[in-house]
Amino acid sequence: MRILIVGGGGREHTIVWKLAQSQYVKKIYCAPGNAGTSTLAENVPISSEDINNLLSFTQEKKIDLTVVGPEAPLAAGIVDVFTSKGLSCFGPLRSAARLENSKVFAKEIMKKYHIPTADGQVFSELNHAISYLKEISAPVVVKADGLASGKGVVVARTVEEAESFLRYIMVERAFGTAGDRVVIEECLEGEEVSLMVFSDGNTIIPMISAQDHKRVFDDDEGPNTGGMGAYSPAPVFTPELLRVVEKKILKPTMAGLRHEGIIYRGVLYVGLMITKEGPKVLEFNARFGDPECQVVLPGLKNDLFEIIQAILGGTLYKQKIEWHDSHVACVVMTSGGYPGDYKKGFPIYGLELAEKIEDVYIFHAGTAIKDGRLVTAGGRVLGITACGETLKSTLDKAYSAVEYISFEGAHYRKDIGWRALK
């Protein structure tokens, strides 16, 4: 089989790494890819959002399966375009991807089908939103409706902070049309869990749980990022909680979408808050999480290609999905200044030594080859991932690898997994 992976981050490197292990996969292309994917696949200089050129490439190379990693091409309808041409493409259709690319749509679905989530209201005018803020007490959560690379949400501890973010979204247009509407909702208290599921529209199979670290600094301080690290499984997410989530969230969500005429095929990411009242939905994503993908796929025993084929063929119920009895942790190394402005092009040193540590995998995100040297090329640069028997030993292994790696301005959190260890 000839496979095309769309995307160029740490999630896509992980997907390439996992699919390369399949006996059915003979050739992998990655568009646009990064320095890490180039060791397992042939990188193609096409943007993940350039659907027309991706389509032409797929037809020219007679690609058997396209796997879409990032949210933007899914929101733009890449799966709809490919399937209309008779091509096999893994990911939800545009109508289903709205669960991620419209916070308003997701809120409406949850409200209509009684899926537990935070109470909230939608606004399209700044003055109305500010008036509402003054009626309620902080803390509150403010969300841009559309896609904002994981940066369109703020947990505001004061009304002033919330108002400032509203102006940033709706007046300064920090996220463009993604800020045409906003959701203001109550701030849920508890512990966060990331749960991804495989779905063919009828059958739902949950993956092993994970916990992400969004804030850029230790002790969950600083602005939100795309993710500074993760670990799996999350001890707070017990088998009993999984049964509750399946009954009250996963099944009603899929049934509700079917009632709306939407068949969800692909990976659904559910961000959960485990509150005193039980699990509630924080957000939906229409694809593998990043960096959750880096800690979940290494624990998967099955051939990922076989699972994808079962989803596309509507036979997921035949799959018995199994997981390794191990812990996986990922520490993300970023460029200095991320998630704000940062510089690129700095040489990266020490990967060869880090990769010699047993059960350590280096998943590239923002990297490139320039003049024969590995250099930084993004905000999140590397995901240092390790597997082990305990979370503590796994994290020790990951941080040992991190110590070998250096580049100018390198930053990483030193407390990944702190909730579980505590």
Tab-separated table of C-alpha atoms in Angstrom:
chain	number	residue	atom	x	y	z
A	1	MET	CA	0.000	0.000	0.000
A	2	ARG	CA	1.061	3.565	-0.774
A	3	ILE	CA	0.114	6.009	1.981
A	4	LEU	CA	0.013	9.809	2.143
A	5	ILE	CA	0.094	11.502	5.546
A	6	VAL	CA	-1.123	15.089	5.467
A	7	GLY	CA	0.636	17.379	7.976
A	8	GLY	CA	4.077	18.154	9.278
A	9	GLY	CA	4.055	18.129	13.085
A	10	GLY	CA	4.767	15.782	15.943
A	11	ARG	CA	1.405	14.072	15.550
A	12	GLU	CA	2.112	13.312	11.901
A	13	HIS	CA	5.615	11.987	12.650
A	14	THR	CA	4.029	9.638	15.195
A	15	ILE	CA	1.426	8.456	12.680
A	16	VAL	CA	4.156	7.858	10.088
A	17	TRP	CA	6.197	5.948	12.696
A	18	LYS	CA	3.242	3.724	13.593
A	19	LEU	CA	2.084	3.059	10.032
A	20	ALA	CA	5.638	2.249	8.954
A	21	GLN	CA	5.425	-0.785	11.259
A	22	SER	CA	2.538	-2.281	9.256
A	23	GLN	CA	3.245	-5.234	6.980
A	24	TYR	CA	0.744	-3.792	4.493
A	25	VAL	CA	2.440	-0.413	4.098
A	26	LYS	CA	5.217	-0.313	1.501
A	27	LYS	CA	5.620	3.398	0.772
A	28	ILE	CA	4.761	6.506	2.814
A	29	TYR	CA	4.672	10.114	1.651
A	30	CYS	CA	4.253	13.028	4.061
A	31	ALA	CA	3.052	16.488	3.016
A	32	PRO	CA	4.793	18.654	3.971
A	33	GLY	CA	6.479	16.556	6.684
A	34	ASN	CA	9.527	17.538	8.736
A	35	ALA	CA	13.087	16.367	9.310
A	36	GLY	CA	11.861	13.435	11.398
A	37	THR	CA	9.303	12.133	8.914
A	38	SER	CA	11.975	12.205	6.195
A	39	THR	CA	13.716	9.222	7.846
A	40	LEU	CA	10.631	7.010	7.355
A	41	ALA	CA	8.744	8.658	4.518
A	42	GLU	CA	9.304	10.775	1.444
A	43	ASN	CA	8.459	14.378	2.235
A	44	VAL	CA	6.405	16.251	-0.341
A	45	PRO	CA	6.592	20.079	-0.447
A	46	ILE	CA	2.830	20.641	-0.433
A	47	SER	CA	1.067	22.538	2.358
A	48	SER	CA	-1.436	20.527	4.391
A	49	GLU	CA	-4.073	23.124	3.437
A	50	ASP	CA	-3.397	23.022	-0.325
A	51	ILE	CA	-6.175	20.552	-1.078
A	52	ASN	CA	-6.055	20.885	-4.868
A	53	ASN	CA	-2.351	20.043	-5.114
A	54	LEU	CA	-2.700	17.254	-2.535
A	55	LEU	CA	-5.477	15.798	-4.660
A	56	SER	CA	-3.368	15.994	-7.830
A	57	PHE	CA	-0.422	14.349	-6.081
A	58	THR	CA	-2.623	11.551	-4.737
A	59	GLN	CA	-4.030	10.832	-8.189
A	60	GLU	CA	-0.628	11.038	-9.869
A	61	LYS	CA	1.080	8.682	-7.386
A	62	LYS	CA	-1.921	6.346	-7.161
A	63	ILE	CA	-2.047	6.665	-3.386
A	64	ASP	CA	-4.101	3.903	-1.741
A	65	LEU	CA	-4.868	5.751	1.479
A	66	THR	CA	-4.578	9.356	2.679
A	67	VAL	CA	-4.486	10.011	6.425
A	68	VAL	CA	-5.216	13.603	7.490
A	69	GLY	CA	-3.489	14.812	10.649
A	70	PRO	CA	-4.254	18.535	11.257
A	71	GLU	CA	-7.592	20.212	11.844
A	72	ALA	CA	-7.417	22.912	9.132
A	73	PRO	CA	-7.685	20.640	6.054
A	74	LEU	CA	-10.455	18.645	7.771
A	75	ALA	CA	-12.377	21.869	8.406
A	76	ALA	CA	-11.833	22.821	4.758
A	77	GLY	CA	-13.397	19.548	3.590
A	78	ILE	CA	-10.411	17.576	2.310
A	79	VAL	CA	-12.125	14.261	3.070
A	80	ASP	CA	-15.242	15.332	1.163
A	81	VAL	CA	-13.133	16.295	-1.876
A	82	PHE	CA	-11.065	13.102	-1.883
A	83	THR	CA	-14.005	10.740	-1.386
A	84	SER	CA	-15.977	12.508	-4.148
A	85	LYS	CA	-13.114	11.498	-6.463
A	86	GLY	CA	-13.255	7.881	-5.301
A	87	LEU	CA	-10.120	8.157	-3.128
A	88	SER	CA	-9.692	6.539	0.274
A	89	CYS	CA	-9.205	9.282	2.874
A	90	PHE	CA	-9.153	8.849	6.660
A	91	GLY	CA	-10.756	11.576	8.750
A	92	PRO	CA	-14.221	12.998	9.401
A	93	LEU	CA	-16.191	14.792	6.718
A	94	ARG	CA	-16.449	18.570	6.883
A	95	SER	CA	-19.870	18.389	8.524
A	96	ALA	CA	-18.488	16.172	11.305
A	97	ALA	CA	-15.290	18.217	11.715
A	98	ARG	CA	-17.495	21.145	12.776
A	99	LEU	CA	-17.393	19.616	16.247
A	100	GLU	CA	-13.888	21.061	16.437
A	101	ASN	CA	-13.907	24.048	14.105
A	102	SER	CA	-17.013	25.600	15.644
A	103	LYS	CA	-17.230	25.813	19.433
A	104	VAL	CA	-20.749	27.145	18.941
A	105	PHE	CA	-21.838	24.099	16.912
A	106	ALA	CA	-20.315	21.738	19.499
A	107	LYS	CA	-22.130	23.587	22.298
A	108	GLU	CA	-25.419	23.380	20.428
A	109	ILE	CA	-25.032	19.620	19.883
A	110	MET	CA	-24.207	19.028	23.545
A	111	LYS	CA	-27.131	21.128	24.732
A	112	LYS	CA	-29.596	19.508	22.333
A	113	TYR	CA	-28.598	15.951	23.216
A	114	HIS	CA	-28.071	16.500	26.954
A	115	ILE	CA	-24.331	15.832	26.971
A	116	PRO	CA	-22.740	17.107	30.210
A	117	THR	CA	-20.682	20.252	29.657
A	118	ALA	CA	-20.187	23.719	31.126
A	119	ASP	CA	-23.089	26.179	31.053
A	120	GLY	CA	-22.426	28.962	28.598
A	121	GLN	CA	-23.746	31.508	26.117
A	122	VAL	CA	-22.807	32.573	22.595
A	123	PHE	CA	-22.139	36.160	21.511
A	124	SER	CA	-21.440	37.854	18.203
A	125	GLU	CA	-21.324	41.442	19.520
A	126	LEU	CA	-18.637	42.682	21.897
A	127	ASN	CA	-20.934	44.944	23.932
A	128	HIS	CA	-23.383	42.140	24.622
A	129	ALA	CA	-20.539	39.850	25.652
A	130	ILE	CA	-19.090	42.462	28.031
A	131	SER	CA	-22.528	43.121	29.546
A	132	TYR	CA	-22.911	39.415	30.213
A	133	LEU	CA	-19.468	39.280	31.822
A	134	LYS	CA	-20.490	42.005	34.245
A	135	GLU	CA	-23.580	40.010	35.231
A	136	ILE	CA	-21.636	36.879	36.176
A	137	SER	CA	-18.676	36.261	38.449
A	138	ALA	CA	-15.185	35.166	37.440
A	139	PRO	CA	-13.498	32.850	36.783
A	140	VAL	CA	-14.959	32.292	33.330
A	141	VAL	CA	-13.789	30.625	30.147
A	142	VAL	CA	-13.761	32.593	26.888
A	143	LYS	CA	-13.485	30.695	23.584
A	144	ALA	CA	-13.165	31.888	20.009
A	145	ASP	CA	-15.688	29.989	17.903
A	146	GLY	CA	-13.293	28.865	15.166
A	147	LEU	CA	-9.861	27.292	14.857
A	148	ALA	CA	-7.008	29.100	16.597
A	149	SER	CA	-4.193	26.521	16.864
A	150	GLY	CA	-5.049	25.745	20.478
A	151	LYS	CA	-4.667	29.404	21.501
A	152	GLY	CA	-8.261	30.617	21.179
A	153	VAL	CA	-9.274	29.781	24.745
A	154	VAL	CA	-8.497	31.570	27.982
A	155	VAL	CA	-9.455	30.785	31.562
A	156	ALA	CA	-9.976	34.298	32.895
A	157	ARG	CA	-9.586	34.712	36.653
A	158	THR	CA	-11.074	38.221	36.559
A	159	VAL	CA	-13.744	39.990	34.527
A	160	GLU	CA	-11.057	42.426	33.337
A	161	GLU	CA	-8.927	39.579	31.998
A	162	ALA	CA	-11.946	38.108	30.189
A	163	GLU	CA	-12.840	41.495	28.687
A	164	SER	CA	-9.258	41.991	27.504
A	165	PHE	CA	-9.299	38.612	25.727
A	166	LEU	CA	-12.669	39.391	24.158
A	167	ARG	CA	-11.217	42.579	22.674
A	168	TYR	CA	-8.168	40.626	21.500
A	169	ILE	CA	-10.464	38.210	19.655
A	170	MET	CA	-13.286	40.431	18.437
A	171	VAL	CA	-11.637	43.852	17.951
A	172	GLU	CA	-7.971	43.131	17.245
A	173	ARG	CA	-9.070	40.059	15.228
A	174	ALA	CA	-6.179	37.983	16.572
A	175	PHE	CA	-7.675	34.834	15.061
A	176	GLY	CA	-9.439	36.389	12.084
A	177	THR	CA	-12.950	35.124	11.366
A	178	ALA	CA	-12.529	32.500	14.115
A	179	GLY	CA	-13.444	35.335	16.465
A	180	ASP	CA	-16.683	36.368	14.754
A	181	ARG	CA	-18.495	34.592	17.566
A	182	VAL	CA	-17.388	33.683	21.075
A	183	VAL	CA	-18.535	31.299	23.766
A	184	ILE	CA	-18.464	32.453	27.381
A	185	GLU	CA	-18.942	29.623	29.833
A	186	GLU	CA	-18.528	28.676	33.466
A	187	CYS	CA	-15.095	27.555	34.615
A	188	LEU	CA	-15.215	23.876	35.516
A	189	GLU	CA	-13.077	22.687	38.408
A	190	GLY	CA	-11.372	19.306	38.546
A	191	GLU	CA	-8.736	17.330	36.682
A	192	GLU	CA	-8.491	17.242	32.893
A	193	VAL	CA	-8.312	14.042	30.857
A	194	SER	CA	-7.900	13.524	27.122
A	195	LEU	CA	-9.808	10.590	25.660
A	196	MET	CA	-9.566	9.716	21.977
A	197	VAL	CA	-11.822	7.174	20.308
A	198	PHE	CA	-11.917	5.326	17.018
A	199	SER	CA	-15.314	5.586	15.317
A	200	ASP	CA	-16.816	4.272	12.088
A	201	GLY	CA	-20.094	6.082	12.731
A	202	ASN	CA	-21.714	3.193	14.546
A	203	THR	CA	-19.045	1.411	16.600
A	204	ILE	CA	-16.972	3.426	19.094
A	205	ILE	CA	-13.756	2.036	20.592
A	206	PRO	CA	-12.016	4.237	23.185
A	207	MET	CA	-8.230	4.479	23.214
A	208	ILE	CA	-6.178	4.545	26.388
A	209	SER	CA	-6.485	7.820	28.319
A	210	ALA	CA	-3.919	10.619	28.473
A	211	GLN	CA	-3.361	13.938	30.195
A	212	ASP	CA	-2.014	16.990	28.380
A	213	HIS	CA	-0.187	20.028	29.801
A	214	LYS	CA	-1.399	23.189	28.045
A	215	ARG	CA	0.299	25.990	29.962
A	216	VAL	CA	3.774	26.970	28.826
A	217	PHE	CA	5.432	27.104	32.273
A	218	ASP	CA	5.745	24.784	35.273
A	219	ASP	CA	2.931	24.716	37.846
A	220	ASP	CA	0.466	25.380	35.005
A	221	GLU	CA	1.492	29.023	34.720
A	222	GLY	CA	1.606	31.232	31.633
A	223	PRO	CA	-0.434	31.262	28.417
A	224	ASN	CA	-2.022	28.258	26.751
A	225	THR	CA	-0.048	26.441	24.063
A	226	GLY	CA	-0.712	23.624	21.658
A	227	GLY	CA	0.616	21.290	24.369
A	228	MET	CA	3.863	21.109	26.350
A	229	GLY	CA	3.788	17.394	27.086
A	230	ALA	CA	1.548	14.493	28.004
A	231	TYR	CA	1.476	11.111	29.658
A	232	SER	CA	-0.631	7.971	29.374
A	233	PRO	CA	-2.576	6.426	30.991
A	234	ALA	CA	-4.081	9.052	33.320
A	235	PRO	CA	-4.644	7.393	36.728
A	236	VAL	CA	-7.596	9.666	37.511
A	237	PHE	CA	-9.511	8.100	34.612
A	238	THR	CA	-10.687	4.849	36.165
A	239	PRO	CA	-12.588	2.026	34.402
A	240	GLU	CA	-15.707	3.213	36.237
A	241	LEU	CA	-15.306	6.714	34.783
A	242	LEU	CA	-14.822	5.257	31.319
A	243	ARG	CA	-18.179	3.482	31.605
A	244	VAL	CA	-19.828	6.768	32.630
A	245	VAL	CA	-18.228	8.619	29.705
A	246	GLU	CA	-19.313	5.938	27.241
A	247	LYS	CA	-22.898	6.049	28.512
A	248	LYS	CA	-23.368	9.786	29.020
A	249	ILE	CA	-21.014	11.342	26.465
A	250	LEU	CA	-19.696	9.101	23.684
A	251	LYS	CA	-22.870	7.213	22.744
A	252	PRO	CA	-25.185	10.258	22.985
A	253	THR	CA	-22.757	12.339	20.911
A	254	MET	CA	-22.578	9.797	18.098
A	255	ALA	CA	-26.321	9.140	18.224
A	256	GLY	CA	-26.984	12.886	18.174
A	257	LEU	CA	-24.743	13.377	15.161
A	258	ARG	CA	-26.494	10.519	13.322
A	259	HIS	CA	-29.825	12.176	14.122
A	260	GLU	CA	-28.442	15.333	12.509
A	261	GLY	CA	-27.505	13.309	9.418
A	262	ILE	CA	-23.792	13.250	10.268
A	263	ILE	CA	-21.819	9.990	10.219
A	264	TYR	CA	-18.586	10.434	12.165
A	265	ARG	CA	-15.732	8.319	10.772
A	266	GLY	CA	-12.254	8.852	12.108
A	267	VAL	CA	-10.716	9.771	15.441
A	268	LEU	CA	-12.753	11.838	17.884
A	269	TYR	CA	-10.865	13.578	20.683
A	270	VAL	CA	-12.861	14.412	23.798
A	271	GLY	CA	-11.332	16.825	26.300
A	272	LEU	CA	-12.883	16.060	29.679
A	273	MET	CA	-12.964	17.716	33.077
A	274	ILE	CA	-13.508	15.281	35.927
A	275	THR	CA	-15.685	17.396	38.236
A	276	LYS	CA	-17.417	16.586	41.521
A	277	GLU	CA	-20.607	16.054	39.507
A	278	GLY	CA	-18.841	13.669	37.125
A	279	PRO	CA	-17.071	13.994	33.760
A	280	LYS	CA	-18.016	16.949	31.558
A	281	VAL	CA	-16.901	17.859	28.039
A	282	LEU	CA	-14.477	20.761	27.672
A	283	GLU	CA	-13.973	20.423	23.917
A	284	PHE	CA	-14.079	18.111	20.936
A	285	ASN	CA	-11.303	17.713	18.366
A	286	ALA	CA	-11.838	15.956	15.061
A	287	ARG	CA	-8.453	14.156	14.961
A	288	PHE	CA	-5.619	12.758	17.060
A	289	GLY	CA	-4.525	15.155	19.782
A	290	ASP	CA	-1.045	16.624	19.726
A	291	PRO	CA	0.928	15.713	21.892
A	292	GLU	CA	-1.554	13.042	23.090
A	293	CYS	CA	-0.951	11.102	19.884
A	294	GLN	CA	2.728	10.791	20.846
A	295	VAL	CA	1.863	8.976	24.095
A	296	VAL	CA	-1.134	6.952	22.921
A	297	LEU	CA	0.033	5.365	19.652
A	298	PRO	CA	3.247	3.921	21.195
A	299	GLY	CA	0.971	1.986	23.569
A	300	LEU	CA	-1.155	0.512	20.766
A	301	LYS	CA	-0.462	-3.178	20.060
A	302	ASN	CA	-2.582	-3.343	16.913
A	303	ASP	CA	-1.646	-2.491	13.350
A	304	LEU	CA	-2.973	1.066	12.888
A	305	PHE	CA	-3.449	0.493	9.160
A	306	GLU	CA	-5.864	-2.388	9.866
A	307	ILE	CA	-7.871	-0.200	12.250
A	308	ILE	CA	-8.119	2.589	9.682
A	309	GLN	CA	-9.280	0.172	7.001
A	310	ALA	CA	-11.923	-1.222	9.373
A	311	ILE	CA	-13.199	2.299	10.095
A	312	LEU	CA	-13.419	3.191	6.423
A	313	GLY	CA	-15.131	-0.108	5.690
A	314	GLY	CA	-17.612	0.165	8.552
A	315	THR	CA	-16.310	-2.999	10.235
A	316	LEU	CA	-14.699	-1.555	13.359
A	317	TYR	CA	-16.836	-3.919	15.462
A	318	LYS	CA	-14.622	-6.768	14.256
A	319	GLN	CA	-11.473	-5.186	15.727
A	320	LYS	CA	-10.141	-6.267	19.115
A	321	ILE	CA	-7.929	-3.363	20.079
A	322	GLU	CA	-5.233	-4.026	22.673
A	323	TRP	CA	-2.744	-1.869	24.578
A	324	HIS	CA	0.682	-2.497	26.044
A	325	ASP	CA	0.800	-2.642	29.831
A	326	SER	CA	3.197	0.286	30.097
A	327	HIS	CA	3.398	4.008	30.734
A	328	VAL	CA	4.291	6.535	28.043
A	329	ALA	CA	5.338	10.154	28.591
A	330	CYS	CA	6.282	12.984	26.237
A	331	VAL	CA	8.193	16.175	27.043
A	332	VAL	CA	7.873	18.875	24.385
A	333	MET	CA	10.887	21.082	23.694
A	334	THR	CA	9.950	24.471	22.249
A	335	SER	CA	11.605	27.522	20.728
A	336	GLY	CA	12.276	30.392	23.130
A	337	GLY	CA	9.307	32.766	23.232
A	338	TYR	CA	6.685	30.190	22.200
A	339	PRO	CA	3.662	30.491	22.133
A	340	GLY	CA	4.468	34.122	21.280
A	341	ASP	CA	7.054	35.287	18.775
A	342	TYR	CA	10.119	33.100	18.341
A	343	LYS	CA	13.093	32.735	16.007
A	344	LYS	CA	13.831	29.725	13.801
A	345	GLY	CA	16.836	28.179	12.113
A	346	PHE	CA	18.954	27.288	15.168
A	347	PRO	CA	21.018	24.071	14.948
A	348	ILE	CA	19.827	21.180	17.129
A	349	TYR	CA	22.460	19.105	18.913
A	350	GLY	CA	22.498	15.838	20.831
A	351	LEU	CA	19.754	13.787	19.192
A	352	GLU	CA	22.069	10.862	18.446
A	353	LEU	CA	22.885	10.444	22.150
A	354	ALA	CA	19.274	10.870	23.249
A	355	GLU	CA	18.037	8.238	20.808
A	356	LYS	CA	20.477	5.675	22.216
A	357	ILE	CA	18.474	5.507	25.454
A	358	GLU	CA	16.336	2.364	25.445
A	359	ASP	CA	12.605	2.914	24.810
A	360	VAL	CA	13.055	6.597	23.927
A	361	TYR	CA	11.552	7.974	20.712
A	362	ILE	CA	12.141	11.460	19.325
A	363	PHE	CA	9.100	12.746	17.454
A	364	HIS	CA	9.894	15.840	15.396
A	365	ALA	CA	7.454	18.737	15.158
A	366	GLY	CA	9.090	22.012	14.077
A	367	THR	CA	12.318	20.787	12.481
A	368	ALA	CA	13.965	21.048	9.081
A	369	ILE	CA	17.228	20.250	7.320
A	370	LYS	CA	19.180	23.348	6.249
A	371	ASP	CA	22.588	23.067	4.595
A	372	GLY	CA	22.775	19.470	5.793
A	373	ARG	CA	22.093	20.367	9.431
A	374	LEU	CA	19.060	19.733	11.631
A	375	VAL	CA	17.547	23.095	12.664
A	376	THR	CA	14.508	24.456	14.475
A	377	ALA	CA	11.582	25.384	12.234
A	378	GLY	CA	8.602	25.945	14.521
A	379	GLY	CA	7.309	26.764	17.982
A	380	ARG	CA	7.097	23.221	19.234
A	381	VAL	CA	10.303	21.605	18.032
A	382	LEU	CA	10.598	18.073	19.439
A	383	GLY	CA	8.546	15.612	21.467
A	384	ILE	CA	10.846	13.487	23.632
A	385	THR	CA	8.842	10.338	24.303
A	386	ALA	CA	9.666	7.399	26.561
A	387	CYS	CA	8.020	4.128	27.589
A	388	GLY	CA	8.462	2.356	30.912
A	389	GLU	CA	6.981	0.170	33.643
A	390	THR	CA	6.081	3.072	35.948
A	391	LEU	CA	5.285	6.699	35.236
A	392	LYS	CA	8.178	7.857	37.411
A	393	SER	CA	10.767	5.718	35.605
A	394	THR	CA	9.273	6.707	32.254
A	395	LEU	CA	9.519	10.414	33.007
A	396	ASP	CA	13.066	9.987	34.327
A	397	LYS	CA	13.975	8.341	31.034
A	398	ALA	CA	12.379	11.111	28.974
A	399	TYR	CA	14.088	13.865	30.946
A	400	SER	CA	17.434	12.047	30.709
A	401	ALA	CA	17.061	12.214	26.930
A	402	VAL	CA	16.073	15.890	27.073
A	403	GLU	CA	19.323	16.702	28.871
A	404	TYR	CA	21.325	15.522	25.840
A	405	ILE	CA	19.483	17.839	23.437
A	406	SER	CA	20.206	21.529	22.998
A	407	PHE	CA	19.430	24.429	20.694
A	408	GLU	CA	19.425	28.183	21.243
A	409	GLY	CA	16.481	29.305	23.383
A	410	ALA	CA	15.273	25.752	24.085
A	411	HIS	CA	12.457	25.609	26.646
A	412	TYR	CA	10.539	22.739	28.226
A	413	ARG	CA	8.435	22.085	31.284
A	414	LYS	CA	10.134	20.180	34.077
A	415	ASP	CA	6.947	18.949	35.760
A	416	ILE	CA	5.192	16.780	33.170
A	417	GLY	CA	3.033	14.208	34.967
A	418	TRP	CA	3.013	16.118	38.263
A	419	ARG	CA	-0.655	15.436	38.998
A	420	ALA	CA	-0.236	11.676	38.666
A	421	LEU	CA	3.013	11.641	40.649
A	422	LYS	CA	1.400	13.738	43.388
